[in-house]
Amino acid sequence: MNSPSWPVELTDKDITLRPIKMRDQRAWREVNRRNRDWLRPWEATIPPPTAGGPLVHRPTYRQMVRHLRAEASAGRMLPFVIEYQGRLVGQLTVAGITWGSMCSGHVGYWVDESVAGRGVMPTAVALAVDHCFRSVGLHRIEVCIRPENTPSRRVVEKLGFRDEGLRPRYLHIDGAWRDHLVFALTAEEVPEGLLYRWHQARPRHTA
C-alpha cells in the first residue's frame, strides 16, 4: 500500500488511530481480558471443521499482528488500535479491501466498555472512513453488525450510514452463524467528510 495510505496515524482531539504493533501486546491483552464478557457476543469465532477440512486455531497475538501487517502491506487491510487520551482502548480494522471496479472495504471494531458512550467509536470510524475515501481511494465502506448489537448500531446511525438490509447467517460469531445488518456509505454521500458530519451532528446526540 502506497504512502500516505499506510502506515498512518489519524487523530482528532483525544482520539487517535495508529497501526497496531507487536509492543501493544500487553495493553491489548489487558483491555481484551477485562472486556471479555462485554465483547464475547459480538466477536468472530472459528466454526467447527467440516469433514475433511482443515482444523483452524485462534491465532496468538503475535500471529494476528503479523497477519494484519502483511495484509496491510499488500493493500488489503488497514489495522489500527484506538487510543483515548493516550491509552489503548480498542481496535478498528478496515478489511476486505477490493480494488478494480469495486474499490470498497468493510470496517470492524471493538472498544473498551469503560469509554463506551464518550464518542470514541463514532470518531474513530469517521477518521478511518475519511482516510479511506480521501487518501486510500476507496469508494464504498460497509459495516456489518448483528441486529442485537445495539451499541454498535448506534455508532453507524449517529454517523448516517445507510441500512441496506439483512445478510442471513453472514458470520460465525459467539459459536454460531449469525445474521448481520449491512450499513454502507459511498464517497459521494459525505463530500464534506464524515468527521465533519459527526462534529456537526454530535451536539444533538448523547456523546
PDB file of C-alpha atoms in Angstrom:
ATOM      1  CA  MET A   1       0.000   0.000   0.000  1.00  0.00           C
ATOM      2  CA  ASN A   2       1.455   3.317  -1.042  1.00  0.00           C
ATOM      3  CA  SER A   3       2.114   6.266   1.262  1.00  0.00           C
ATOM      4  CA  PRO A   4       0.200   8.226   2.564  1.00  0.00           C
ATOM      5  CA  SER A   5      -2.303   5.368   2.881  1.00  0.00           C
ATOM      6  CA  TRP A   6      -0.219   3.143   5.185  1.00  0.00           C
ATOM      7  CA  PRO A   7       1.200   3.297   7.768  1.00  0.00           C
ATOM      8  CA  VAL A   8      -0.506   6.423   9.016  1.00  0.00           C
ATOM      9  CA  GLU A   9      -1.694   7.943  12.308  1.00  0.00           C
ATOM     10  CA  LEU A  10      -5.098   9.662  12.404  1.00  0.00           C
ATOM     11  CA  THR A  11      -6.055  11.981  15.264  1.00  0.00           C
ATOM     12  CA  ASP A  12      -8.991  14.065  16.430  1.00  0.00           C
ATOM     13  CA  LYS A  13      -8.522  15.703  19.845  1.00  0.00           C
ATOM     14  CA  ASP A  14      -8.262  12.886  22.453  1.00  0.00           C
ATOM     15  CA  ILE A  15      -8.756  10.059  19.958  1.00  0.00           C
ATOM     16  CA  THR A  16      -6.035   8.512  17.797  1.00  0.00           C
ATOM     17  CA  LEU A  17      -5.948   5.654  15.304  1.00  0.00           C
ATOM     18  CA  ARG A  18      -2.489   4.220  14.700  1.00  0.00           C
ATOM     19  CA  PRO A  19      -1.089   0.976  13.264  1.00  0.00           C
ATOM     20  CA  ILE A  20      -1.176  -1.999  15.598  1.00  0.00           C
ATOM     21  CA  LYS A  21       2.284  -3.038  16.831  1.00  0.00           C
ATOM     22  CA  MET A  22       3.890  -6.041  18.473  1.00  0.00           C
ATOM     23  CA  ARG A  23       4.695  -3.936  21.524  1.00  0.00           C
ATOM     24  CA  ASP A  24       0.964  -3.286  22.074  1.00  0.00           C
ATOM     25  CA  GLN A  25       0.574  -6.880  23.238  1.00  0.00           C
ATOM     26  CA  ARG A  26       0.441  -6.225  26.981  1.00  0.00           C
ATOM     27  CA  ALA A  27      -2.020  -3.324  26.766  1.00  0.00           C
ATOM     28  CA  TRP A  28      -4.137  -5.081  24.104  1.00  0.00           C
ATOM     29  CA  ARG A  29      -4.368  -8.261  26.165  1.00  0.00           C
ATOM     30  CA  GLU A  30      -5.263  -6.348  29.326  1.00  0.00           C
ATOM     31  CA  VAL A  31      -8.115  -4.453  27.658  1.00  0.00           C
ATOM     32  CA  ASN A  32      -9.353  -7.548  25.851  1.00  0.00           C
ATOM     33  CA  ARG A  33      -9.259  -9.663  29.032  1.00  0.00           C
ATOM     34  CA  ARG A  34     -11.066  -7.054  31.109  1.00  0.00           C
ATOM     35  CA  ASN A  35     -13.799  -6.756  28.461  1.00  0.00           C
ATOM     36  CA  ARG A  36     -14.193 -10.483  27.765  1.00  0.00           C
ATOM     37  CA  ASP A  37     -17.874 -10.670  28.776  1.00  0.00           C
ATOM     38  CA  TRP A  38     -18.667  -7.343  27.075  1.00  0.00           C
ATOM     39  CA  LEU A  39     -17.120  -8.444  23.749  1.00  0.00           C
ATOM     40  CA  ARG A  40     -17.929 -12.164  23.584  1.00  0.00           C
ATOM     41  CA  PRO A  41     -21.427 -11.855  22.000  1.00  0.00           C
ATOM     42  CA  TRP A  42     -20.004  -9.827  19.090  1.00  0.00           C
ATOM     43  CA  GLU A  43     -16.600 -11.373  18.396  1.00  0.00           C
ATOM     44  CA  ALA A  44     -15.923 -13.584  15.414  1.00  0.00           C
ATOM     45  CA  THR A  45     -15.296 -17.242  16.222  1.00  0.00           C
ATOM     46  CA  ILE A  46     -13.887 -20.124  14.185  1.00  0.00           C
ATOM     47  CA  PRO A  47     -16.545 -22.614  13.050  1.00  0.00           C
ATOM     48  CA  PRO A  48     -16.048 -26.345  13.661  1.00  0.00           C
ATOM     49  CA  PRO A  49     -14.096 -28.031  10.869  1.00  0.00           C
ATOM     50  CA  THR A  50     -16.075 -29.733   8.146  1.00  0.00           C
ATOM     51  CA  ALA A  51     -15.415 -33.340   7.225  1.00  0.00           C
ATOM     52  CA  GLY A  52     -12.001 -33.421   5.626  1.00  0.00           C
ATOM     53  CA  GLY A  53     -11.496 -29.695   6.215  1.00  0.00           C
ATOM     54  CA  PRO A  54      -8.513 -28.147   7.987  1.00  0.00           C
ATOM     55  CA  LEU A  55      -8.507 -27.625  11.747  1.00  0.00           C
ATOM     56  CA  VAL A  56      -8.055 -23.894  12.327  1.00  0.00           C
ATOM     57  CA  HIS A  57      -6.962 -22.474  15.680  1.00  0.00           C
ATOM     58  CA  ARG A  58      -7.467 -18.964  17.008  1.00  0.00           C
ATOM     59  CA  PRO A  59      -4.211 -17.060  16.355  1.00  0.00           C
ATOM     60  CA  THR A  60      -1.925 -15.808  19.072  1.00  0.00           C
ATOM     61  CA  TYR A  61      -1.470 -12.044  19.392  1.00  0.00           C
ATOM     62  CA  ARG A  62       1.832 -12.143  17.519  1.00  0.00           C
ATOM     63  CA  GLN A  63       0.346 -14.270  14.732  1.00  0.00           C
ATOM     64  CA  MET A  64      -2.581 -11.855  14.481  1.00  0.00           C
ATOM     65  CA  VAL A  65      -0.326  -8.796  14.202  1.00  0.00           C
ATOM     66  CA  ARG A  66       1.932 -10.443  11.624  1.00  0.00           C
ATOM     67  CA  HIS A  67      -1.110 -11.335   9.525  1.00  0.00           C
ATOM     68  CA  LEU A  68      -2.678  -7.875   9.835  1.00  0.00           C
ATOM     69  CA  ARG A  69       0.512  -6.070   8.903  1.00  0.00           C
ATOM     70  CA  ALA A  70       1.189  -8.406   5.959  1.00  0.00           C
ATOM     71  CA  GLU A  71      -2.322  -7.751   4.666  1.00  0.00           C
ATOM     72  CA  ALA A  72      -1.764  -4.008   5.127  1.00  0.00           C
ATOM     73  CA  SER A  73       1.467  -4.163   3.148  1.00  0.00           C
ATOM     74  CA  ALA A  74      -0.417  -5.989   0.377  1.00  0.00           C
ATOM     75  CA  GLY A  75      -3.072  -3.240   0.252  1.00  0.00           C
ATOM     76  CA  ARG A  76      -5.911  -5.436   1.512  1.00  0.00           C
ATOM     77  CA  MET A  77      -6.327  -4.157   5.066  1.00  0.00           C
ATOM     78  CA  LEU A  78      -5.805  -1.200   7.429  1.00  0.00           C
ATOM     79  CA  PRO A  79      -5.331  -2.483  11.015  1.00  0.00           C
ATOM     80  CA  PHE A  80      -5.465   0.171  13.737  1.00  0.00           C
ATOM     81  CA  VAL A  81      -5.559   0.328  17.501  1.00  0.00           C
ATOM     82  CA  ILE A  82      -7.666   3.062  19.081  1.00  0.00           C
ATOM     83  CA  GLU A  83      -6.152   5.312  21.740  1.00  0.00           C
ATOM     84  CA  TYR A  84      -8.160   7.602  24.003  1.00  0.00           C
ATOM     85  CA  GLN A  85      -6.168  10.180  25.955  1.00  0.00           C
ATOM     86  CA  GLY A  86      -3.025   8.188  25.169  1.00  0.00           C
ATOM     87  CA  ARG A  87      -4.378   4.830  26.368  1.00  0.00           C
ATOM     88  CA  LEU A  88      -5.162   1.831  24.161  1.00  0.00           C
ATOM     89  CA  VAL A  89      -8.932   1.281  24.342  1.00  0.00           C
ATOM     90  CA  GLY A  90      -9.823  -0.776  21.288  1.00  0.00           C
ATOM     91  CA  GLN A  91      -9.204  -1.871  17.755  1.00  0.00           C
ATOM     92  CA  LEU A  92     -10.518  -0.872  14.325  1.00  0.00           C
ATOM     93  CA  THR A  93      -9.739  -2.693  11.101  1.00  0.00           C
ATOM     94  CA  VAL A  94     -10.642  -1.832   7.539  1.00  0.00           C
ATOM     95  CA  ALA A  95     -10.637  -5.261   5.894  1.00  0.00           C
ATOM     96  CA  GLY A  96     -11.668  -6.888   2.642  1.00  0.00           C
ATOM     97  CA  ILE A  97     -10.256  -4.005   0.610  1.00  0.00           C
ATOM     98  CA  THR A  98     -11.097  -4.642  -3.031  1.00  0.00           C
ATOM     99  CA  TRP A  99      -9.856  -2.592  -5.969  1.00  0.00           C
ATOM    100  CA  GLY A 100     -10.744  -2.666  -9.663  1.00  0.00           C
ATOM    101  CA  SER A 101     -14.319  -1.683 -10.437  1.00  0.00           C
ATOM    102  CA  MET A 102     -15.445  -2.015  -6.797  1.00  0.00           C
ATOM    103  CA  CYS A 103     -12.971  -0.001  -4.633  1.00  0.00           C
ATOM    104  CA  SER A 104     -14.580  -0.976  -1.350  1.00  0.00           C
ATOM    105  CA  GLY A 105     -13.820  -2.251   2.129  1.00  0.00           C
ATOM    106  CA  HIS A 106     -15.572  -3.044   5.382  1.00  0.00           C
ATOM    107  CA  VAL A 107     -14.928  -1.805   8.906  1.00  0.00           C
ATOM    108  CA  GLY A 108     -14.920  -3.865  12.082  1.00  0.00           C
ATOM    109  CA  TYR A 109     -14.243  -2.545  15.577  1.00  0.00           C
ATOM    110  CA  TRP A 110     -14.405  -3.056  19.317  1.00  0.00           C
ATOM    111  CA  VAL A 111     -13.909  -0.694  22.248  1.00  0.00           C
ATOM    112  CA  ASP A 112     -13.297  -0.842  25.995  1.00  0.00           C
ATOM    113  CA  GLU A 113     -16.616  -0.719  27.847  1.00  0.00           C
ATOM    114  CA  SER A 114     -15.117   1.859  30.241  1.00  0.00           C
ATOM    115  CA  VAL A 115     -15.061   4.502  27.473  1.00  0.00           C
ATOM    116  CA  ALA A 116     -18.254   3.498  25.658  1.00  0.00           C
ATOM    117  CA  GLY A 117     -20.683   6.378  25.253  1.00  0.00           C
ATOM    118  CA  ARG A 118     -17.991   9.091  25.045  1.00  0.00           C
ATOM    119  CA  GLY A 119     -17.996   9.398  21.266  1.00  0.00           C
ATOM    120  CA  VAL A 120     -14.773   7.411  20.919  1.00  0.00           C
ATOM    121  CA  MET A 121     -16.026   4.867  18.405  1.00  0.00           C
ATOM    122  CA  PRO A 122     -18.010   7.218  16.120  1.00  0.00           C
ATOM    123  CA  THR A 123     -14.941   9.459  15.958  1.00  0.00           C
ATOM    124  CA  ALA A 124     -12.641   6.515  15.216  1.00  0.00           C
ATOM    125  CA  VAL A 125     -14.931   5.229  12.462  1.00  0.00           C
ATOM    126  CA  ALA A 126     -15.226   8.711  10.954  1.00  0.00           C
ATOM    127  CA  LEU A 127     -11.434   9.117  10.937  1.00  0.00           C
ATOM    128  CA  ALA A 128     -10.992   5.755   9.221  1.00  0.00           C
ATOM    129  CA  VAL A 129     -13.715   6.358   6.624  1.00  0.00           C
ATOM    130  CA  ASP A 130     -12.349   9.797   5.710  1.00  0.00           C
ATOM    131  CA  HIS A 131      -8.896   8.278   5.300  1.00  0.00           C
ATOM    132  CA  CYS A 132     -10.289   5.506   3.087  1.00  0.00           C
ATOM    133  CA  PHE A 133     -12.160   7.944   0.851  1.00  0.00           C
ATOM    134  CA  ARG A 134      -9.605  10.754   0.690  1.00  0.00           C
ATOM    135  CA  SER A 135      -6.202   9.064   0.876  1.00  0.00           C
ATOM    136  CA  VAL A 136      -6.674   5.399   0.047  1.00  0.00           C
ATOM    137  CA  GLY A 137      -9.073   6.000  -2.840  1.00  0.00           C
ATOM    138  CA  LEU A 138     -11.935   3.709  -1.848  1.00  0.00           C
ATOM    139  CA  HIS A 139     -15.475   4.484  -2.994  1.00  0.00           C
ATOM    140  CA  ARG A 140     -17.631   2.440  -0.587  1.00  0.00           C
ATOM    141  CA  ILE A 141     -17.349   1.366   3.059  1.00  0.00           C
ATOM    142  CA  GLU A 142     -19.569  -1.214   4.752  1.00  0.00           C
ATOM    143  CA  VAL A 143     -20.143  -2.044   8.404  1.00  0.00           C
ATOM    144  CA  CYS A 144     -21.888  -5.358   9.175  1.00  0.00           C
ATOM    145  CA  ILE A 145     -23.487  -5.618  12.616  1.00  0.00           C
ATOM    146  CA  ARG A 146     -25.571  -8.217  14.430  1.00  0.00           C
ATOM    147  CA  PRO A 147     -29.150  -6.902  14.828  1.00  0.00           C
ATOM    148  CA  GLU A 148     -28.892  -7.423  18.603  1.00  0.00           C
ATOM    149  CA  ASN A 149     -25.766  -5.264  18.926  1.00  0.00           C
ATOM    150  CA  THR A 150     -27.458  -2.005  19.894  1.00  0.00           C
ATOM    151  CA  PRO A 151     -24.288  -0.066  20.898  1.00  0.00           C
ATOM    152  CA  SER A 152     -22.618  -0.816  17.568  1.00  0.00           C
ATOM    153  CA  ARG A 153     -25.761   0.046  15.620  1.00  0.00           C
ATOM    154  CA  ARG A 154     -25.895   3.392  17.392  1.00  0.00           C
ATOM    155  CA  VAL A 155     -22.401   4.170  16.068  1.00  0.00           C
ATOM    156  CA  VAL A 156     -23.395   3.851  12.413  1.00  0.00           C
ATOM    157  CA  GLU A 157     -26.753   5.528  12.989  1.00  0.00           C
ATOM    158  CA  LYS A 158     -25.036   8.549  14.536  1.00  0.00           C
ATOM    159  CA  LEU A 159     -22.724   8.750  11.532  1.00  0.00           C
ATOM    160  CA  GLY A 160     -25.527   8.482   8.973  1.00  0.00           C
ATOM    161  CA  PHE A 161     -24.707   5.133   7.383  1.00  0.00           C
ATOM    162  CA  ARG A 162     -27.481   3.698   5.203  1.00  0.00           C
ATOM    163  CA  ASP A 163     -29.195   0.491   6.347  1.00  0.00           C
ATOM    164  CA  GLU A 164     -29.038  -1.844   3.339  1.00  0.00           C
ATOM    165  CA  GLY A 165     -30.776  -4.843   4.868  1.00  0.00           C
ATOM    166  CA  LEU A 166     -30.069  -8.254   6.321  1.00  0.00           C
ATOM    167  CA  ARG A 167     -27.411 -10.818   5.405  1.00  0.00           C
ATOM    168  CA  PRO A 168     -28.624 -14.125   6.871  1.00  0.00           C
ATOM    169  CA  ARG A 169     -26.054 -16.292   8.681  1.00  0.00           C
ATOM    170  CA  TYR A 170     -23.303 -13.958   7.490  1.00  0.00           C
ATOM    171  CA  LEU A 171     -20.513 -14.546  10.047  1.00  0.00           C
ATOM    172  CA  HIS A 172     -19.605 -17.112  12.685  1.00  0.00           C
ATOM    173  CA  ILE A 173     -19.984 -15.164  15.946  1.00  0.00           C
ATOM    174  CA  ASP A 174     -20.035 -16.458  19.520  1.00  0.00           C
ATOM    175  CA  GLY A 175     -20.217 -20.082  18.389  1.00  0.00           C
ATOM    176  CA  ALA A 176     -22.848 -19.955  15.627  1.00  0.00           C
ATOM    177  CA  TRP A 177     -23.613 -18.480  12.207  1.00  0.00           C
ATOM    178  CA  ARG A 178     -25.279 -15.122  12.870  1.00  0.00           C
ATOM    179  CA  ASP A 179     -27.408 -12.754  10.811  1.00  0.00           C
ATOM    180  CA  HIS A 180     -25.968  -9.295  10.218  1.00  0.00           C
ATOM    181  CA  LEU A 181     -27.386  -5.969   9.137  1.00  0.00           C
ATOM    182  CA  VAL A 182     -25.404  -4.151   6.448  1.00  0.00           C
ATOM    183  CA  PHE A 183     -24.750  -0.406   6.716  1.00  0.00           C
ATOM    184  CA  ALA A 184     -22.879   1.473   3.995  1.00  0.00           C
ATOM    185  CA  LEU A 185     -21.588   4.830   2.790  1.00  0.00           C
ATOM    186  CA  THR A 186     -20.123   5.948  -0.514  1.00  0.00           C
ATOM    187  CA  ALA A 187     -17.718   8.814  -1.008  1.00  0.00           C
ATOM    188  CA  GLU A 188     -20.355  10.932  -2.773  1.00  0.00           C
ATOM    189  CA  GLU A 189     -22.568  10.853   0.320  1.00  0.00           C
ATOM    190  CA  VAL A 190     -20.022  12.664   2.508  1.00  0.00           C
ATOM    191  CA  PRO A 191     -18.298  15.253   0.285  1.00  0.00           C
ATOM    192  CA  GLU A 192     -17.571  17.365   3.349  1.00  0.00           C
ATOM    193  CA  GLY A 193     -16.062  14.368   5.189  1.00  0.00           C
ATOM    194  CA  LEU A 194     -17.620  12.022   7.739  1.00  0.00           C
ATOM    195  CA  LEU A 195     -15.704  13.528  10.660  1.00  0.00           C
ATOM    196  CA  TYR A 196     -17.095  16.949   9.788  1.00  0.00           C
ATOM    197  CA  ARG A 197     -20.617  15.491   9.629  1.00  0.00           C
ATOM    198  CA  TRP A 198     -20.116  13.821  13.017  1.00  0.00           C
ATOM    199  CA  HIS A 199     -18.866  17.043  14.618  1.00  0.00           C
ATOM    200  CA  GLN A 200     -21.876  18.897  13.232  1.00  0.00           C
ATOM    201  CA  ALA A 201     -24.325  16.272  14.455  1.00  0.00           C
ATOM    202  CA  ARG A 202     -22.736  15.413  17.787  1.00  0.00           C
ATOM    203  CA  PRO A 203     -24.345  18.177  19.907  1.00  0.00           C
ATOM    204  CA  ARG A 204     -27.711  16.624  19.079  1.00  0.00           C
ATOM    205  CA  HIS A 205     -26.617  13.214  20.375  1.00  0.00           C
ATOM    206  CA  THR A 206     -25.565  11.841  23.685  1.00  0.00           C
ATOM    207  CA  ALA A 207     -21.769  11.808  23.482  1.00  0.00           C
TER     208      ALA A 207
END
